Every structure is written in C-alpha cells, then in structure tokens.
PDB file of N, CA and C in Angstrom:
ATOM      1  N   UNK A   1      19.053  12.793 -13.346  1.00  0.00           N
ATOM      2  CA  UNK A   1      18.477  12.140 -14.506  1.00  0.00           C
ATOM      3  C   UNK A   1      19.097  12.761 -15.755  1.00  0.00           C
ATOM      4  N   UNK A   2      19.574  11.931 -16.653  1.00  0.00           N
ATOM      5  CA  UNK A   2      20.216  12.426 -17.859  1.00  0.00           C
ATOM      6  C   UNK A   2      19.173  12.720 -18.925  1.00  0.00           C
ATOM      7  N   UNK A   3      19.579  13.534 -19.886  1.00  0.00           N
ATOM      8  CA  UNK A   3      18.685  13.864 -20.997  1.00  0.00           C
ATOM      9  C   UNK A   3      18.461  12.622 -21.848  1.00  0.00           C
ATOM     10  N   UNK A   4      17.247  12.454 -22.367  1.00  0.00           N
ATOM     11  CA  UNK A   4      16.993  11.276 -23.201  1.00  0.00           C
ATOM     12  C   UNK A   4      17.835  11.315 -24.467  1.00  0.00           C
ATOM     13  N   UNK A   5      18.270  10.147 -24.877  1.00  0.00           N
ATOM     14  CA  UNK A   5      19.062  10.051 -26.110  1.00  0.00           C
ATOM     15  C   UNK A   5      18.161  10.325 -27.312  1.00  0.00           C
ATOM     16  N   UNK A   6      18.732  10.883 -28.356  1.00  0.00           N
ATOM     17  CA  UNK A   6      17.976  11.149 -29.571  1.00  0.00           C
ATOM     18  C   UNK A   6      17.620   9.828 -30.230  1.00  0.00           C
ATOM     19  N   UNK A   7      16.365   9.673 -30.577  1.00  0.00           N
ATOM     20  CA  UNK A   7      15.885   8.460 -31.242  1.00  0.00           C
ATOM     21  C   UNK A   7      15.345   8.874 -32.599  1.00  0.00           C
ATOM     22  N   UNK A   8      16.019   8.475 -33.696  1.00  0.00           N
ATOM     23  CA  UNK A   8      15.563   8.901 -35.023  1.00  0.00           C
ATOM     24  C   UNK A   8      14.191   8.354 -35.405  1.00  0.00           C
ATOM     25  N   UNK A   9      13.676   7.371 -34.676  1.00  0.00           N
ATOM     26  CA  UNK A   9      12.344   6.840 -34.987  1.00  0.00           C
ATOM     27  C   UNK A   9      11.233   7.637 -34.323  1.00  0.00           C
ATOM     28  N   UNK A  10      11.578   8.552 -33.411  1.00  0.00           N
ATOM     29  CA  UNK A  10      10.547   9.385 -32.782  1.00  0.00           C
ATOM     30  C   UNK A  10       9.919  10.283 -33.841  1.00  0.00           C
ATOM     31  N   UNK A  11       8.582  10.367 -33.859  1.00  0.00           N
ATOM     32  CA  UNK A  11       7.920  11.195 -34.857  1.00  0.00           C
ATOM     33  C   UNK A  11       8.143  12.684 -34.635  1.00  0.00           C
ATOM     34  N   UNK A  12       8.437  13.081 -33.415  1.00  0.00           N
ATOM     35  CA  UNK A  12       8.621  14.499 -33.094  1.00  0.00           C
ATOM     36  C   UNK A  12       9.799  14.624 -32.129  1.00  0.00           C
ATOM     37  N   UNK A  13      10.957  15.075 -32.604  1.00  0.00           N
ATOM     38  CA  UNK A  13      12.122  15.162 -31.718  1.00  0.00           C
ATOM     39  C   UNK A  13      11.927  16.101 -30.537  1.00  0.00           C
ATOM     40  N   UNK A  14      10.954  17.012 -30.622  1.00  0.00           N
ATOM     41  CA  UNK A  14      10.696  17.910 -29.493  1.00  0.00           C
ATOM     42  C   UNK A  14       9.818  17.251 -28.435  1.00  0.00           C
ATOM     43  N   UNK A  15       9.288  16.066 -28.741  1.00  0.00           N
ATOM     44  CA  UNK A  15       8.443  15.323 -27.799  1.00  0.00           C
ATOM     45  C   UNK A  15       8.883  13.845 -27.844  1.00  0.00           C
ATOM     46  N   UNK A  16      10.077  13.550 -27.295  1.00  0.00           N
ATOM     47  CA  UNK A  16      10.598  12.189 -27.404  1.00  0.00           C
ATOM     48  C   UNK A  16       9.782  11.180 -26.596  1.00  0.00           C
ATOM     49  N   UNK A  17       9.800   9.939 -27.065  1.00  0.00           N
ATOM     50  CA  UNK A  17       9.116   8.846 -26.380  1.00  0.00           C
ATOM     51  C   UNK A  17       9.752   8.665 -24.997  1.00  0.00           C
ATOM     52  N   UNK A  18       8.946   8.541 -23.952  1.00  0.00           N
ATOM     53  CA  UNK A  18       9.507   8.305 -22.612  1.00  0.00           C
ATOM     54  C   UNK A  18      10.301   7.000 -22.582  1.00  0.00           C
ATOM     55  N   UNK A  19      11.346   6.997 -21.798  1.00  0.00           N
ATOM     56  CA  UNK A  19      12.190   5.816 -21.645  1.00  0.00           C
ATOM     57  C   UNK A  19      11.937   5.174 -20.285  1.00  0.00           C
ATOM     58  N   UNK A  20      11.927   3.848 -20.239  1.00  0.00           N
ATOM     59  CA  UNK A  20      11.683   3.182 -18.960  1.00  0.00           C
ATOM     60  C   UNK A  20      12.837   3.417 -17.985  1.00  0.00           C
ATOM     61  N   UNK A  21      12.537   3.365 -16.697  1.00  0.00           N
ATOM     62  CA  UNK A  21      13.615   3.528 -15.708  1.00  0.00           C
ATOM     63  C   UNK A  21      14.515   2.296 -15.705  1.00  0.00           C
ATOM     64  N   UNK A  22      15.728   2.482 -15.243  1.00  0.00           N
ATOM     65  CA  UNK A  22      16.643   1.355 -15.101  1.00  0.00           C
ATOM     66  C   UNK A  22      16.186   0.493 -13.930  1.00  0.00           C
ATOM     67  N   UNK A  23      16.099  -0.805 -14.171  1.00  0.00           N
ATOM     68  CA  UNK A  23      15.705  -1.737 -13.121  1.00  0.00           C
ATOM     69  C   UNK A  23      16.863  -1.899 -12.142  1.00  0.00           C
ATOM     70  N   UNK A  24      16.560  -1.925 -10.831  1.00  0.00           N
ATOM     71  CA  UNK A  24      17.640  -2.125  -9.857  1.00  0.00           C
ATOM     72  C   UNK A  24      18.314  -3.475 -10.073  1.00  0.00           C
ATOM     73  N   UNK A  25      19.588  -3.508  -9.793  1.00  0.00           N
ATOM     74  CA  UNK A  25      20.337  -4.757  -9.894  1.00  0.00           C
ATOM     75  C   UNK A  25      19.935  -5.728  -8.793  1.00  0.00           C
ATOM     76  N   UNK A  26      20.311  -6.987  -8.946  1.00  0.00           N
ATOM     77  CA  UNK A  26      19.901  -8.011  -7.975  1.00  0.00           C
ATOM     78  C   UNK A  26      20.443  -7.784  -6.565  1.00  0.00           C
ATOM     79  N   UNK A  27      21.516  -7.020  -6.424  1.00  0.00           N
ATOM     80  CA  UNK A  27      22.106  -6.795  -5.096  1.00  0.00           C
ATOM     81  C   UNK A  27      21.862  -5.399  -4.550  1.00  0.00           C
ATOM     82  N   UNK A  28      20.995  -4.618  -5.217  1.00  0.00           N
ATOM     83  CA  UNK A  28      20.774  -3.244  -4.759  1.00  0.00           C
ATOM     84  C   UNK A  28      19.832  -3.159  -3.560  1.00  0.00           C
ATOM     85  N   UNK A  29      18.961  -4.136  -3.396  1.00  0.00           N
ATOM     86  CA  UNK A  29      18.071  -4.156  -2.219  1.00  0.00           C
ATOM     87  C   UNK A  29      18.765  -4.960  -1.125  1.00  0.00           C
ATOM     88  N   UNK A  30      18.878  -4.350   0.054  1.00  0.00           N
ATOM     89  CA  UNK A  30      19.568  -5.027   1.154  1.00  0.00           C
ATOM     90  C   UNK A  30      18.645  -5.971   1.925  1.00  0.00           C
ATOM     91  N   UNK A  31      17.324  -5.860   1.679  1.00  0.00           N
ATOM     92  CA  UNK A  31      16.382  -6.756   2.336  1.00  0.00           C
ATOM     93  C   UNK A  31      16.114  -6.439   3.792  1.00  0.00           C
ATOM     94  N   UNK A  32      16.509  -5.247   4.255  1.00  0.00           N
ATOM     95  CA  UNK A  32      16.319  -4.915   5.668  1.00  0.00           C
ATOM     96  C   UNK A  32      15.096  -4.046   5.924  1.00  0.00           C
ATOM     97  N   UNK A  33      14.251  -3.865   4.912  1.00  0.00           N
ATOM     98  CA  UNK A  33      13.017  -3.107   5.115  1.00  0.00           C
ATOM     99  C   UNK A  33      13.208  -1.609   5.176  1.00  0.00           C
ATOM    100  N   UNK A  34      14.125  -1.078   4.420  1.00  0.00           N
ATOM    101  CA  UNK A  34      14.366   0.372   4.398  1.00  0.00           C
ATOM    102  C   UNK A  34      13.076   1.113   4.053  1.00  0.00           C
ATOM    103  N   UNK A  35      12.856   2.289   4.661  1.00  0.00           N
ATOM    104  CA  UNK A  35      11.651   3.050   4.343  1.00  0.00           C
ATOM    105  C   UNK A  35      11.613   3.509   2.884  1.00  0.00           C
ATOM    106  N   UNK A  36      12.763   3.710   2.267  1.00  0.00           N
ATOM    107  CA  UNK A  36      12.842   4.085   0.858  1.00  0.00           C
ATOM    108  C   UNK A  36      13.638   3.009   0.118  1.00  0.00           C
ATOM    109  N   UNK A  37      13.063   1.842   0.023  1.00  0.00           N
ATOM    110  CA  UNK A  37      13.719   0.721  -0.648  1.00  0.00           C
ATOM    111  C   UNK A  37      13.872   1.024  -2.140  1.00  0.00           C
ATOM    112  N   UNK A  38      14.983   0.594  -2.713  1.00  0.00           N
ATOM    113  CA  UNK A  38      15.200   0.823  -4.140  1.00  0.00           C
ATOM    114  C   UNK A  38      14.107   0.161  -4.972  1.00  0.00           C
ATOM    115  N   UNK A  39      13.540  -0.941  -4.500  1.00  0.00           N
ATOM    116  CA  UNK A  39      12.475  -1.611  -5.246  1.00  0.00           C
ATOM    117  C   UNK A  39      11.193  -0.782  -5.227  1.00  0.00           C
ATOM    118  N   UNK A  40      10.916  -0.116  -4.105  1.00  0.00           N
ATOM    119  CA  UNK A  40       9.756   0.772  -4.029  1.00  0.00           C
ATOM    120  C   UNK A  40       9.953   1.987  -4.935  1.00  0.00           C
ATOM    121  N   UNK A  41      11.164   2.544  -4.919  1.00  0.00           N
ATOM    122  CA  UNK A  41      11.458   3.695  -5.770  1.00  0.00           C
ATOM    123  C   UNK A  41      11.343   3.314  -7.240  1.00  0.00           C
ATOM    124  N   UNK A  42      11.833   2.128  -7.590  1.00  0.00           N
ATOM    125  CA  UNK A  42      11.720   1.651  -8.969  1.00  0.00           C
ATOM    126  C   UNK A  42      10.249   1.484  -9.354  1.00  0.00           C
ATOM    127  N   UNK A  43       9.455   0.936  -8.464  1.00  0.00           N
ATOM    128  CA  UNK A  43       8.026   0.746  -8.733  1.00  0.00           C
ATOM    129  C   UNK A  43       7.347   2.091  -8.993  1.00  0.00           C
ATOM    130  N   UNK A  44       7.697   3.100  -8.204  1.00  0.00           N
ATOM    131  CA  UNK A  44       7.137   4.443  -8.397  1.00  0.00           C
ATOM    132  C   UNK A  44       7.559   5.011  -9.750  1.00  0.00           C
ATOM    133  N   UNK A  45       8.840   4.869 -10.079  1.00  0.00           N
ATOM    134  CA  UNK A  45       9.346   5.356 -11.363  1.00  0.00           C
ATOM    135  C   UNK A  45       8.694   4.619 -12.530  1.00  0.00           C
ATOM    136  N   UNK A  46       8.482   3.320 -12.376  1.00  0.00           N
ATOM    137  CA  UNK A  46       7.863   2.527 -13.431  1.00  0.00           C
ATOM    138  C   UNK A  46       6.421   2.980 -13.664  1.00  0.00           C
ATOM    139  N   UNK A  47       5.711   3.290 -12.595  1.00  0.00           N
ATOM    140  CA  UNK A  47       4.336   3.777 -12.738  1.00  0.00           C
ATOM    141  C   UNK A  47       4.312   5.131 -13.446  1.00  0.00           C
ATOM    142  N   UNK A  48       5.256   6.019 -13.084  1.00  0.00           N
ATOM    143  CA  UNK A  48       5.339   7.327 -13.765  1.00  0.00           C
ATOM    144  C   UNK A  48       5.664   7.135 -15.242  1.00  0.00           C
ATOM    145  N   UNK A  49       6.555   6.198 -15.542  1.00  0.00           N
ATOM    146  CA  UNK A  49       6.905   5.913 -16.936  1.00  0.00           C
ATOM    147  C   UNK A  49       5.680   5.423 -17.705  1.00  0.00           C
ATOM    148  N   UNK A  50       4.939   4.497 -17.131  1.00  0.00           N
ATOM    149  CA  UNK A  50       3.758   3.953 -17.816  1.00  0.00           C
ATOM    150  C   UNK A  50       2.723   5.036 -18.069  1.00  0.00           C
ATOM    151  N   UNK A  51       2.541   5.928 -17.109  1.00  0.00           N
ATOM    152  CA  UNK A  51       1.603   7.038 -17.274  1.00  0.00           C
ATOM    153  C   UNK A  51       2.085   7.980 -18.376  1.00  0.00           C
ATOM    154  N   UNK A  52       3.381   8.305 -18.354  1.00  0.00           N
ATOM    155  CA  UNK A  52       3.941   9.195 -19.371  1.00  0.00           C
ATOM    156  C   UNK A  52       3.880   8.552 -20.752  1.00  0.00           C
ATOM    157  N   UNK A  53       4.132   7.251 -20.832  1.00  0.00           N
ATOM    158  CA  UNK A  53       4.084   6.558 -22.117  1.00  0.00           C
ATOM    159  C   UNK A  53       2.666   6.540 -22.669  1.00  0.00           C
ATOM    160  N   UNK A  54       1.684   6.300 -21.817  1.00  0.00           N
ATOM    161  CA  UNK A  54       0.287   6.298 -22.265  1.00  0.00           C
ATOM    162  C   UNK A  54      -0.094   7.673 -22.814  1.00  0.00           C
ATOM    163  N   UNK A  55       0.323   8.739 -22.131  1.00  0.00           N
ATOM    164  CA  UNK A  55       0.027  10.102 -22.602  1.00  0.00           C
ATOM    165  C   UNK A  55       0.745  10.373 -23.919  1.00  0.00           C
ATOM    166  N   UNK A  56       1.991   9.913 -24.027  1.00  0.00           N
ATOM    167  CA  UNK A  56       2.753  10.110 -25.256  1.00  0.00           C
ATOM    168  C   UNK A  56       2.087   9.389 -26.425  1.00  0.00           C
ATOM    169  N   UNK A  57       1.614   8.158 -26.186  1.00  0.00           N
ATOM    170  CA  UNK A  57       0.946   7.388 -27.252  1.00  0.00           C
ATOM    171  C   UNK A  57      -0.347   8.071 -27.712  1.00  0.00           C
ATOM    172  N   UNK A  58      -1.026   8.757 -26.805  1.00  0.00           N
ATOM    173  CA  UNK A  58      -2.223   9.506 -27.209  1.00  0.00           C
ATOM    174  C   UNK A  58      -1.841  10.671 -28.118  1.00  0.00           C
ATOM    175  N   UNK A  59      -0.675  11.280 -27.849  1.00  0.00           N
ATOM    176  CA  UNK A  59      -0.214  12.401 -28.688  1.00  0.00           C
ATOM    177  C   UNK A  59       0.353  11.914 -30.022  1.00  0.00           C
ATOM    178  N   UNK A  60       0.756  10.638 -30.071  1.00  0.00           N
ATOM    179  CA  UNK A  60       1.387  10.081 -31.263  1.00  0.00           C
ATOM    180  C   UNK A  60       0.722   8.746 -31.640  1.00  0.00           C
ATOM    181  N   UNK A  61      -0.539   8.778 -32.050  1.00  0.00           N
ATOM    182  CA  UNK A  61      -1.256   7.532 -32.335  1.00  0.00           C
ATOM    183  C   UNK A  61      -0.708   6.779 -33.548  1.00  0.00           C
ATOM    184  N   UNK A  62       0.115   7.432 -34.361  1.00  0.00           N
ATOM    185  CA  UNK A  62       0.660   6.779 -35.548  1.00  0.00           C
ATOM    186  C   UNK A  62       1.795   5.823 -35.217  1.00  0.00           C
ATOM    187  N   UNK A  63       2.312   5.882 -33.975  1.00  0.00           N
ATOM    188  CA  UNK A  63       3.432   5.039 -33.560  1.00  0.00           C
ATOM    189  C   UNK A  63       2.887   3.825 -32.805  1.00  0.00           C
ATOM    190  N   UNK A  64       3.326   2.620 -33.206  1.00  0.00           N
ATOM    191  CA  UNK A  64       2.825   1.421 -32.509  1.00  0.00           C
ATOM    192  C   UNK A  64       3.303   1.334 -31.073  1.00  0.00           C
TER     193      UNK A  64
END
C-alpha cells in the first residue's frame, strides 16, 4: 500500500482523509469461486475505508 498523496484541502496534514480502495477491473475476477476472490477482498477493503472515513469525519466535523 502506498503512502496517501498530500491533499491541500485536508484540515490536518498529519491526519489525512482516508482514500477509497481501487475497485477491481472488470477482468480481475475469474469467476471460478476462489476462496480469496478479488471482489471479496475489495468488499473488505471498502468496509474498512468506510469505517475509517466515518472516524475521520468525527475528528474533522468542519469538513463536508
């Protein structure tokens, strides 16, 4: 995972706004029922992002 890019609109550069995960491309899932499907991994990452974003918004209520 790469470091988040600097966003000049963040109210606190030491606590940057969480960034959403990259969505898998249309051909990344092979459709064979893998135990660790990229779509399942994306869903897990998306849930972590939403949780982190909600916590960040509580710390930064001035940001829409």
